[in-house]
């Protein structure tokens, strides 16, 4: 004969058509319940047979001790505990239970005294506890008292004790994995010496992420700090640890520790994320307004409070919980405190433009030699090209280097080949070039490399060896693609599902393909609810018009489009407007007036990641100057991209284009976006 399944308070609630809390209030007399609901619950108790569990020696239903619940927390300074206490207070008020909050200062003896007082008074129906130790023997008296209690945010090492904790192992795993995806290898874990299992979980999550990515675990990159140190002591220890190990990224556990890390880096002259990327565990409101805003592993304190409260009510009602180890998920919120490390064509790590420094002697040598430079652009007539040229000219002139010619190939490989031959005849000392086609132009660049120093922007033609060119300067295209993939994913984050298309560049061009691939990878890996239903390529820029029309006709349910950069995006927008599909959200790259005008109206263009053409031009010119007078070369120079959303448009325009936003665009932003 099959064993009869135990009747639970949930069965009673389902039968009566009320909440578990209402059943608990009827059983424990912890708040007023309407007579008709009391009758329904009592009838459900009889119908389900639940009264057999609740019957006392005299045959009457047994009830809880009183309507008071105690909450013990280490402090009310940490945001986590403030929020948990606030949520618990709201839940208690809603149920008319009395709540008393007690501060333990994370001291076992203080906690013991509070618990002994609560037990001896015999006036508390239940206890919620952030334990000061994970040793179950320390809580023997509490267990013997039979007072229902639930551990919250931490757990005690006992299968008998119910705990509701954050999934911190998975959280640290996610944070470390995100940094690994951004090509970091020297990732530090900064943590306070934890309470038993909590500290162990943090380390296990970190180690698991490294192991899965075939990265060697270095104990020297785990920085564990004693609790209750003062700020100066933390800063001193952080400085020593950073100087010894030089991590490129950090996962930090603890609000106070995170703030001390930011302060220490600032005092050391280090910038986030240029020098070190940071992911913080926790959700301090301060993190949103730091410079830059911090990427965080966000705790859902409201859900934690609710689950702990529900578990407590069930224990008060005499329930046996299905699980005594309850976990609440933690969400990764991407902001601007992390960056993807750039990699050159031969796997070189990117050098920051700030690392290219010319000495006084080198500057004097440049002025004495009268060096000459030529420029071959793949495409002109855009703000991107104009800003590159302005920065290159201004920076080279400051070194006494002249620009002898600037040519525009109009995306035509044959035209660029003819222009390169004309440049060869001019015999410049350096050629700055953006190839139109990696295959077609490769041989010509090989020939030129024998007599002219080559500096490439964005990519190196296929087949050239490392010795054939001086340096390549580029935006970090992996990070660029990563940014736009996240923009697209976050736009549809609240949706249970979404369908999108990718319109990508079909011509072999290393930088563009790299960011396209990075964006696709981010969407597929981070946003499982988004379905990429079509990926189609275009050759010439204007072909994006037909490509877009064809894609939407084949997949009319598409709600979002990724497009390789702004110029083909404008052709796609034209196609969508003609089709009456202005409901489709577009995510692309690079900022100019037309793209900005759509963004200012919150019309179709909802976000983009952009290169910083002026800064890239400056970096290119500095690399040219250094190569002319020094054997110290930088094979790959990476410039960090810039994320632009509609609300940031006015500031972004100034930062990217180095001029005030046109008044009509500013007016549109203030009327449409800011309202």
Short mmCIF file of N, CA, C and O in Angstrom, two decimals, residues 465-510:
data_model
loop_
_atom_site.label_atom_id
_atom_site.label_comp_id
_atom_site.label_asym_id
_atom_site.label_seq_id
_atom_site.Cartn_x
_atom_site.Cartn_y
_atom_site.Cartn_z
N UNK A 465 53.29 39.85 -42.57
CA UNK A 465 53.93 39.37 -41.35
C UNK A 465 54.03 40.51 -40.34
O UNK A 465 53.84 41.68 -40.67
N UNK A 466 54.37 40.19 -39.11
CA UNK A 466 54.52 41.19 -38.06
C UNK A 466 55.62 42.19 -38.41
O UNK A 466 55.58 43.35 -38.01
N UNK A 467 56.62 41.70 -39.15
CA UNK A 467 57.75 42.56 -39.50
C UNK A 467 57.43 43.52 -40.63
O UNK A 467 58.20 44.44 -40.91
N UNK A 468 56.29 43.34 -41.30
CA UNK A 468 55.96 44.15 -42.47
C UNK A 468 55.40 45.52 -42.12
O UNK A 468 55.33 46.40 -42.98
N UNK A 469 54.97 45.70 -40.88
CA UNK A 469 54.37 46.98 -40.50
C UNK A 469 54.85 47.38 -39.11
O UNK A 469 55.36 46.55 -38.34
N UNK A 470 54.70 48.66 -38.80
CA UNK A 470 55.17 49.19 -37.53
C UNK A 470 54.15 48.93 -36.42
O UNK A 470 54.47 48.40 -35.36
N UNK A 471 52.92 49.33 -36.66
CA UNK A 471 51.88 49.16 -35.64
C UNK A 471 50.50 49.19 -36.28
O UNK A 471 50.33 49.65 -37.42
N UNK A 472 49.52 48.71 -35.53
CA UNK A 472 48.11 48.81 -35.93
C UNK A 472 47.37 49.50 -34.78
O UNK A 472 47.51 49.10 -33.62
N UNK A 473 46.63 50.54 -35.11
CA UNK A 473 45.86 51.29 -34.11
C UNK A 473 44.38 51.04 -34.38
O UNK A 473 43.91 51.20 -35.51
N UNK A 474 43.65 50.66 -33.35
CA UNK A 474 42.24 50.35 -33.55
C UNK A 474 41.45 50.58 -32.29
O UNK A 474 42.00 50.54 -31.18
N UNK A 475 40.16 50.84 -32.47
CA UNK A 475 39.27 50.71 -31.33
C UNK A 475 39.31 49.24 -30.93
O UNK A 475 39.62 48.37 -31.75
N UNK A 476 39.04 48.96 -29.67
CA UNK A 476 38.96 47.58 -29.22
C UNK A 476 37.67 46.99 -29.80
O UNK A 476 36.59 47.14 -29.24
N UNK A 477 37.78 46.34 -30.96
CA UNK A 477 36.58 45.90 -31.68
C UNK A 477 35.82 44.79 -30.95
O UNK A 477 34.61 44.69 -31.07
N UNK A 478 36.52 43.97 -30.20
CA UNK A 478 35.81 42.96 -29.42
C UNK A 478 34.89 43.63 -28.40
O UNK A 478 33.73 43.27 -28.24
N UNK A 479 35.45 44.61 -27.70
CA UNK A 479 34.65 45.33 -26.72
C UNK A 479 33.54 46.13 -27.40
O UNK A 479 32.42 46.24 -26.89
N UNK A 480 33.84 46.68 -28.58
CA UNK A 480 32.86 47.44 -29.35
C UNK A 480 31.64 46.56 -29.66
O UNK A 480 30.49 46.94 -29.42
N UNK A 481 31.92 45.36 -30.19
CA UNK A 481 30.83 44.43 -30.50
C UNK A 481 30.12 43.95 -29.25
O UNK A 481 28.89 43.80 -29.22
N UNK A 482 30.91 43.70 -28.21
CA UNK A 482 30.36 43.28 -26.93
C UNK A 482 29.36 44.31 -26.41
O UNK A 482 28.26 43.98 -25.95
N UNK A 483 29.73 45.60 -26.50
CA UNK A 483 28.86 46.68 -26.02
C UNK A 483 27.51 46.68 -26.73
O UNK A 483 26.45 46.79 -26.10
N UNK A 484 27.55 46.58 -28.06
CA UNK A 484 26.30 46.66 -28.82
C UNK A 484 25.45 45.41 -28.62
O UNK A 484 24.22 45.48 -28.58
N UNK A 485 26.11 44.25 -28.48
CA UNK A 485 25.36 43.04 -28.16
C UNK A 485 24.61 43.18 -26.84
O UNK A 485 23.45 42.76 -26.72
N UNK A 486 25.26 43.78 -25.85
CA UNK A 486 24.62 43.99 -24.54
C UNK A 486 23.49 45.01 -24.64
O UNK A 486 22.42 44.84 -24.04
N UNK A 487 23.71 46.08 -25.43
CA UNK A 487 22.64 47.07 -25.63
C UNK A 487 21.39 46.41 -26.21
O UNK A 487 20.27 46.64 -25.75
N UNK A 488 21.59 45.58 -27.23
CA UNK A 488 20.47 44.89 -27.85
C UNK A 488 19.80 43.94 -26.86
O UNK A 488 18.57 43.93 -26.70
N UNK A 489 20.62 43.16 -26.16
CA UNK A 489 20.08 42.19 -25.22
C UNK A 489 19.30 42.85 -24.09
O UNK A 489 18.21 42.42 -23.73
N UNK A 490 19.87 43.93 -23.53
CA UNK A 490 19.20 44.61 -22.42
C UNK A 490 17.90 45.29 -22.85
O UNK A 490 16.97 45.42 -22.04
N UNK A 491 17.83 45.72 -24.11
CA UNK A 491 16.62 46.37 -24.61
C UNK A 491 15.43 45.41 -24.53
O UNK A 491 14.30 45.82 -24.23
N UNK A 492 15.70 44.12 -24.79
CA UNK A 492 14.63 43.12 -24.77
C UNK A 492 14.64 42.29 -23.48
O UNK A 492 14.02 41.23 -23.42
N UNK A 493 15.33 42.78 -22.47
CA UNK A 493 15.53 42.00 -21.25
C UNK A 493 14.22 41.67 -20.54
O UNK A 493 14.06 40.59 -19.97
N UNK A 494 13.30 42.61 -20.54
CA UNK A 494 12.05 42.41 -19.82
C UNK A 494 11.09 41.47 -20.55
O UNK A 494 10.07 41.05 -20.00
N UNK A 495 11.42 41.16 -21.78
CA UNK A 495 10.55 40.30 -22.60
C UNK A 495 10.86 38.84 -22.35
O UNK A 495 12.01 38.45 -22.11
N UNK A 496 9.86 37.99 -22.43
CA UNK A 496 10.09 36.55 -22.27
C UNK A 496 10.76 35.96 -23.51
O UNK A 496 11.46 34.96 -23.44
N UNK A 497 10.54 36.62 -24.67
CA UNK A 497 11.19 36.18 -25.91
C UNK A 497 11.22 37.34 -26.90
O UNK A 497 10.41 38.27 -26.80
N UNK A 498 12.17 37.30 -27.82
CA UNK A 498 12.28 38.33 -28.85
C UNK A 498 13.03 37.75 -30.04
O UNK A 498 13.89 36.87 -29.88
N UNK A 499 12.71 38.26 -31.23
CA UNK A 499 13.38 37.80 -32.45
C UNK A 499 14.11 38.97 -33.09
O UNK A 499 13.55 40.05 -33.26
N UNK A 500 15.37 38.73 -33.45
CA UNK A 500 16.20 39.79 -34.02
C UNK A 500 16.95 39.27 -35.24
O UNK A 500 17.06 38.06 -35.47
N UNK A 501 17.45 40.22 -36.02
CA UNK A 501 18.26 39.89 -37.19
C UNK A 501 19.58 40.62 -37.15
O UNK A 501 19.70 41.68 -36.54
N UNK A 502 20.60 40.06 -37.82
CA UNK A 502 21.92 40.67 -37.93
C UNK A 502 22.20 40.98 -39.40
O UNK A 502 22.15 40.07 -40.24
N UNK A 503 22.46 42.25 -39.69
CA UNK A 503 22.87 42.66 -41.04
C UNK A 503 24.34 43.04 -40.94
O UNK A 503 24.69 44.05 -40.33
N UNK A 504 25.21 42.21 -41.54
CA UNK A 504 26.64 42.36 -41.32
C UNK A 504 27.38 42.61 -42.62
O UNK A 504 26.86 42.38 -43.72
N UNK A 505 28.63 43.07 -42.49
CA UNK A 505 29.47 43.40 -43.64
C UNK A 505 30.02 42.12 -44.26
O UNK A 505 30.65 41.31 -43.58
N UNK A 506 29.81 41.95 -45.56
CA UNK A 506 30.26 40.73 -46.23
C UNK A 506 31.67 40.80 -46.77
O UNK A 506 32.28 39.77 -47.07
N UNK A 507 32.22 42.00 -46.91
CA UNK A 507 33.58 42.15 -47.44
C UNK A 507 34.59 41.79 -46.36
O UNK A 507 34.43 42.17 -45.21
N UNK A 508 35.66 41.04 -46.70
CA UNK A 508 36.66 40.67 -45.70
C UNK A 508 37.29 41.91 -45.07
O UNK A 508 38.00 42.67 -45.74
N UNK A 509 36.98 42.12 -43.81
CA UNK A 509 37.52 43.29 -43.10
C UNK A 509 37.62 42.88 -41.63
O UNK A 509 36.61 42.75 -40.94
N UNK A 510 38.83 42.67 -41.17
CA UNK A 510 39.08 42.03 -39.88
C UNK A 510 38.33 42.71 -38.73
O UNK A 510 37.64 42.06 -37.96
#
